[in-house]
Each structure stands twice: as structure tokens, then as C-alpha cells.
Coordinates of C-alpha atoms and ligand atoms in Angstrom, one line a residue:
X1 CA -9.8 53.8 81.3
X2 CA -12.4 51.1 81.4
X3 CA -14.9 52.2 78.8
X4 CA -14.3 53.5 75.3
X5 CA -15.0 57.2 75.6
X6 CA -14.7 60.5 73.8
X7 CA -13.1 60.4 70.4
X8 CA -12.8 56.6 70.4
X9 CA -16.5 56.1 71.0
X10 CA -17.5 55.1 67.5
X11 CA -17.2 51.8 65.7
X12 CA -18.2 52.9 62.2
X13 CA -14.9 54.1 60.9
X14 CA -16.1 57.7 61.0
X15 CA -18.1 57.2 57.8
X16 CA -18.6 60.8 56.8
X17 CA -14.9 61.3 56.2
X18 CA -13.9 57.7 55.5
X19 CA -16.4 57.1 52.7
X20 CA -15.5 60.0 50.5
X21 CA -11.8 59.3 51.0
X22 CA -12.3 55.6 50.1
X23 CA -14.2 56.3 46.9
X24 CA -11.6 58.7 45.9
X25 CA -8.4 56.9 46.8
X26 CA -8.9 53.4 48.3
X27 CA -11.8 51.7 46.6
X28 CA -9.5 48.7 46.0
X29 CA -10.1 48.0 49.7
X30 CA -13.6 46.8 48.9
X31 CA -13.5 43.1 48.1
X32 CA -13.0 42.5 44.4
X33 CA -15.3 40.3 42.4
X34 CA -12.9 37.4 42.1
X35 CA -12.5 37.2 45.9
X36 CA -16.2 37.3 46.5
X37 CA -17.0 34.8 43.7
X38 CA -14.4 32.4 45.3
X39 CA -16.3 32.4 48.6
X40 CA -19.9 32.2 47.4
X41 CA -20.0 28.4 47.4
X42 CA -19.0 28.6 51.1
X43 CA -21.8 31.1 52.0
X44 CA -24.3 28.9 49.9
X45 CA -23.3 25.8 51.8
X46 CA -22.9 27.2 55.3
X47 CA -26.1 29.3 55.1
X48 CA -28.0 26.5 53.1
X49 CA -29.1 29.1 50.7
X50 CA -32.1 28.5 48.4
X51 CA -33.6 30.6 45.8
X52 CA -36.5 31.6 48.1
X53 CA -34.1 33.3 50.5
X54 CA -34.3 37.0 51.0
X55 CA -31.0 38.4 52.2
X56 CA -30.2 41.6 54.2
X57 CA -26.6 42.6 53.7
X58 CA -25.8 44.8 56.7
X59 CA -22.9 47.2 56.1
X60 CA -23.0 46.6 52.4
X61 CA -20.7 49.5 51.4
X62 CA -20.7 49.8 47.7
X63 CA -22.8 46.6 47.4
X64 CA -20.3 44.2 46.0
X65 CA -21.6 41.1 48.0
X66 CA -25.2 42.2 47.4
X67 CA -24.6 42.1 43.7
X68 CA -22.9 38.8 43.8
X69 CA -26.0 37.3 45.6
X70 CA -28.4 39.2 43.2
X71 CA -26.6 37.8 40.1
X72 CA -27.4 34.4 41.4
X73 CA -31.0 35.2 41.7
X74 CA -31.3 35.8 45.5
X75 CA -33.5 38.7 46.6
X76 CA -31.3 41.1 48.4
X77 CA -31.5 44.4 50.3
X78 CA -28.3 46.3 51.1
X79 CA -28.1 48.5 54.2
X80 CA -25.4 50.9 55.1
X81 CA -25.0 54.2 57.1
X82 CA -23.0 55.9 54.4
X83 CA -25.1 57.8 51.8
X84 CA -21.9 58.1 49.6
X85 CA -21.3 54.3 49.5
X86 CA -25.0 53.7 48.9
X87 CA -25.1 56.2 46.0
X88 CA -22.1 54.4 44.5
X89 CA -23.8 51.0 45.1
X90 CA -26.9 52.2 43.2
X91 CA -24.9 53.5 40.2
X92 CA -22.9 50.3 39.8
X93 CA -26.0 48.1 40.3
X94 CA -28.1 50.0 37.7
X95 CA -25.1 49.7 35.3
X96 CA -25.3 45.9 35.7
X97 CA -29.1 45.9 35.3
X98 CA -29.6 44.2 38.7
X99 CA -32.4 44.9 41.1
X100 CA -31.4 45.6 44.6
X101 CA -33.0 47.8 47.2
X102 CA -30.4 49.9 49.1
X103 CA -31.5 51.5 52.4
X104 CA -29.7 54.0 54.5
X105 CA -29.6 52.9 58.1
X106 CA -27.6 52.0 61.2
X107 CA -27.9 48.3 61.7
X108 CA -27.7 48.8 65.5
X109 CA -31.1 50.4 65.2
X110 CA -32.8 47.9 62.9
X111 CA -36.4 47.1 64.0
X112 CA -37.6 44.6 61.4
X113 CA -39.9 41.8 62.5
X114 CA -39.5 38.4 60.8
X115 CA -38.5 40.2 57.6
X116 CA -35.4 38.4 56.3
X117 CA -34.4 34.7 56.0
X118 CA -30.7 35.7 56.0
X119 CA -28.8 38.6 57.6
X120 CA -25.3 38.8 56.2
X121 CA -22.3 40.9 57.4
X122 CA -18.9 40.7 55.7
X123 CA -16.2 43.0 57.0
X124 CA -18.9 45.1 58.7
X125 CA -19.8 43.4 62.0
X126 CA -18.7 45.9 64.7
X127 CA -19.7 46.6 68.3
X128 CA -18.2 48.6 71.1
X129 CA -19.5 46.7 74.2
X130 CA -20.9 43.4 75.3
X131 CA -24.2 45.1 75.9
X132 CA -24.0 46.6 72.3
X133 CA -23.4 43.2 70.8
X134 CA -26.3 41.5 72.7
X135 CA -28.6 44.4 71.6
X136 CA -27.5 44.0 68.0
X137 CA -27.9 40.2 68.1
X138 CA -31.4 40.6 69.7
X139 CA -32.5 42.9 66.9
X140 CA -31.2 40.5 64.3
X141 CA -33.0 37.6 66.0
X142 CA -36.2 39.5 65.7
X143 CA -35.6 40.6 62.2
X144 CA -35.1 36.9 61.1
X145 CA -37.9 34.8 59.9
X146 CA -38.3 31.3 61.6
X147 CA -35.3 29.2 60.5
X148 CA -33.5 32.4 59.4
X149 CA -29.8 32.5 59.4
X150 CA -27.2 35.1 60.6
X151 CA -23.7 35.2 59.1
X152 CA -20.7 37.3 60.2
X153 CA -17.0 36.9 60.3
X154 CA -15.0 38.0 63.3
X155 CA -11.4 38.1 64.5
X156 CA -10.2 35.6 67.0
X157 CA -9.6 37.8 70.1
X158 CA -6.6 35.8 71.5
X159 CA -4.8 36.2 68.1
X160 CA -5.7 39.8 67.3
X161 CA -4.1 41.1 70.5
X162 CA -0.7 40.2 69.0
X163 CA -1.2 42.8 66.2
X164 CA -1.1 45.6 68.6
X165 CA 0.4 48.1 69.2
X166 CA 0.6 48.9 65.5
X167 CA 1.6 51.9 63.4
X168 CA 1.7 51.8 59.7
X169 CA 2.4 54.6 57.2
X170 CA 1.8 54.0 53.6
X171 CA 1.7 56.0 50.4
X172 CA -1.4 54.6 48.6
X173 CA -1.1 56.9 45.6
X174 CA 1.5 59.5 44.7
X175 CA 1.3 62.1 47.6
X176 CA -1.6 60.4 49.2
X177 CA -0.7 58.9 52.6
X178 CA -2.5 56.9 55.2
X179 CA -1.2 56.6 58.8
X180 CA -2.9 53.9 60.8
X181 CA -2.1 53.5 64.5
X182 CA -3.8 51.3 67.1
X183 CA -3.4 50.1 70.5
X184 CA -5.2 47.3 72.4
X185 CA -6.9 48.0 75.8
X186 CA -6.6 44.8 77.9
X187 CA -9.2 46.0 80.3
X188 CA -11.7 46.7 77.7
X189 CA -10.8 43.9 75.2
X190 CA -10.8 46.2 72.2
X191 CA -8.6 48.4 70.1
X192 CA -8.4 52.1 69.9
X193 CA -7.5 53.1 66.4
X194 CA -6.6 56.3 64.6
X195 CA -6.4 56.7 60.8
X196 CA -5.0 59.9 59.5
X197 CA -5.4 60.4 55.7
X198 CA -3.5 63.0 53.9
X199 CA -3.7 64.2 50.3
X200 CA -0.8 66.5 49.7
X201 CA -2.1 67.4 46.3
X202 CA -5.4 68.9 47.5
X203 CA -4.2 69.6 51.0
X204 CA -7.3 67.6 52.3
X205 CA -6.7 65.6 55.3
X206 CA -9.1 63.4 57.3
X207 CA -8.7 61.9 60.7
X208 CA -10.9 59.2 62.2
X209 CA -10.7 57.6 65.6
X210 CA -12.6 54.5 66.4
X211 CA -12.9 51.7 68.9
X212 CA -13.5 48.1 68.0
X213 CA -14.3 45.5 70.7
X214 CA -13.4 41.8 70.2
X215 CA -15.0 39.4 72.5
X216 CA -13.7 35.9 72.8
X217 CA -15.6 33.1 70.9
X218 CA -16.9 31.8 74.3
X219 CA -18.2 35.2 75.2
X220 CA -19.8 35.6 71.7
X221 CA -21.5 32.3 72.2
X222 CA -23.0 33.6 75.4
X223 CA -24.2 36.7 73.7
X224 CA -25.8 34.7 71.0
X225 CA -27.6 32.6 73.6
X226 CA -28.7 35.7 75.4
X227 CA -30.2 37.0 72.2
X228 CA -32.2 33.8 71.7
X229 CA -29.9 31.8 69.3
X230 CA -29.5 28.1 70.1
X231 CA -28.1 26.7 67.0
X232 CA -24.8 28.1 65.8
X233 CA -21.6 26.9 64.2
X234 CA -18.1 28.5 64.2
X235 CA -16.3 27.8 60.9
X236 CA -12.8 28.7 59.8
X237 CA -13.0 32.0 58.1
X238 CA -15.0 31.5 54.9
X239 CA -14.2 27.8 54.9
X240 CA -16.4 24.9 55.5
X241 CA -14.2 23.4 58.2
X242 CA -14.4 23.8 62.0
X243 CA -12.8 26.9 63.6
X244 CA -9.7 26.1 65.7
X245 CA -9.5 28.7 68.5
X246 CA -5.9 27.8 69.1
X247 CA -4.7 28.3 65.6
X248 CA -7.0 30.5 63.5
X249 CA -6.9 34.3 63.2
X250 CA -10.7 34.6 62.9
X251 CA -13.9 32.7 62.2
X252 CA -17.1 32.8 60.2
X253 CA -20.2 32.3 62.3
X254 CA -23.5 31.0 61.2
X255 CA -26.4 31.1 63.7
X256 CA -29.8 29.8 63.0
X257 CA -33.1 31.0 64.5
Ligands
LIG1 C1 -15.1 47.6 55.5 S1 -16.6 48.0 54.8 C2 -17.3 46.6 54.1 C3 -18.3 46.8 53.0 C4 -18.8 45.5 52.3 N1 -19.4 44.5 53.2 C5 -17.7 44.9 51.5 O1 -17.0 43.9 52.1 O2 -17.4 45.3 50.4 C6 -17.7 48.3 56.2 C7 -19.0 48.9 55.9 O3 -19.8 48.8 57.1 C8 -20.6 50.0 57.2 N2 -21.1 50.1 58.5 C9 -20.3 50.2 59.7 N3 -21.1 50.3 60.7 C10 -22.3 50.3 60.3 C11 -23.6 50.4 61.0 N4 -23.6 50.5 62.3 N5 -24.7 50.3 60.2 C12 -24.7 50.2 58.9 N6 -23.5 50.1 58.2 C13 -22.4 50.2 58.9 C14 -19.6 51.1 56.7 O4 -20.2 52.3 56.3 C15 -18.9 50.3 55.5 O5 -19.6 50.5 54.3

């Protein structure tokens, strides 16, 4: 099979099942404040942030990164395709007396024109084909103001392959189980994943199948260029040091318009 098809055709974790489950049982999977705070100096340096920046957090989930930026005085908009996550994001943000606009939307369809100085993805940069990646990067390029910056982190393709095939069953609370399986498709450079979540107490169970593509750093470079980016830097993941393709499991990318 050369193209992801049928049930593995999505890249968004099957949000309408995933989000309710996560809020109920696995919200610890969102990055905690301490972890985020630790990395803010990296983002500030790598993205050369200044107080005039306005940031789009794409795939903001419950808005943890958006709030970390807003607390420091940056103007932030959070976007996600899950209404349930956004509703939770708004509640927590109001409780903290912060002002952040949260918008419902698929970042693959964003059509802003020179609207943001920074577009930021953390744990939320997914694509299912090379064409899909170029299309997303082209939309991002258009949405950025002159000198705008894009940030995302990404696994190192040559290393991630070693994680597959994988199967992992865990009990995350009493009688609440998650089974994750995944296999890597060499032809299509991506993983087919199935997550089965079972709550024995309520008898609720959810299954989501999704496909994630991982292009190599060189191919990503070409896609960035195709979208118009000329100035980009591959860092070690959330560290202000150069990415080492031979050794590192992933990288943080900053691209400048
Ligand atoms: C693993 S969560 C990370 C959330 C947040 N960045 C954090 O680290 O706390 C991935 C998020 O990306 C969102 N997402 C995935 N694909 C998306 C898309 N195409 N458009 C908008 N949001 C998307 C999901 O709904 C989910 O909230």
C-alpha cells in the first residue's frame, strides 16, 4: 500500500473521541507548567521574541503554551480543531485572568495574510504527505508578516523508525486502559497507529486510527524552500544547539520569512 488510506487517513488523533477521553483520563499528557517554563528561554532566543510579537499557537490543545506566552506579555491566539479542548482552554485562561483569543480551526486550512509575526507548533505539527506538508508550509508562509518566524518540533525520521513496530498496553487509572499499536510503512515513510481506550467502569471505549508521516530533515528543507522559506535553522529539540542528524531523536525548527 503506497498511500495512507481508509481508516488511517487522518493525522489529527481522531479528535472527537480523543479529546473527551483526554480531558477525562489523560490530561497529564498535556505539557505541565514546569516543563513549558523550562523551555520558554529557548523559544524566546531561537525565535528572537520581542514584546511586539503576535503569536499564533497552532494546535494549542488546552492552551498551556498560549498561556505561558500570554503571561509574559505576548499577544497570542490559540487555534485547535477540538471544541472540547478549546472550551477547557477558555475556562482555565479566564480563571487566570489572561486574555487570549481561541479559535476553532484546522491549521491545514488557514488562510490568513501577513497576520502573525510568529506561528508556533509544539506537539501538534502533523502531515500525511509531502504535498500536504508543502501546502501547510505555504499557508504558514502567507500568514506570516515580513520577518515572521515559524517554529515546530519534529521527530528525526531515521531514528523514529526504530520505535516500530510497537505495542503498549497500560492501565492509566484503575480499570482504564490504553492500548497503542503502531507500525512503520517504509514505502510511505510514516506510521500507522491505532489507539484503543477502554473504560471498564463506564463501559465506554474509543478507538482511533491515524497516520503520521515523517519526512527526513533534508526533505523537510526542500519543502520549506518550496513554500518560500530561505532562512531556517535546525536546533536540537528545545535546545539552542545545532541538531545532529546522526544522534538526535528529533529537532526544533525555526524558519524565517
Ligand atoms: C498532543 S496535543 C498538543 C497540544 C498543545 N500544543 C500542548 O502541547 O499542550 C496536539 C493538538 O493538536 C491539535 N491538532 C491536531 N491537528 C490539528 C489541525 N489540523 N488543526 C488544528 N489543531 C490540530 C489536536 O486537537 C491537539 O489539541
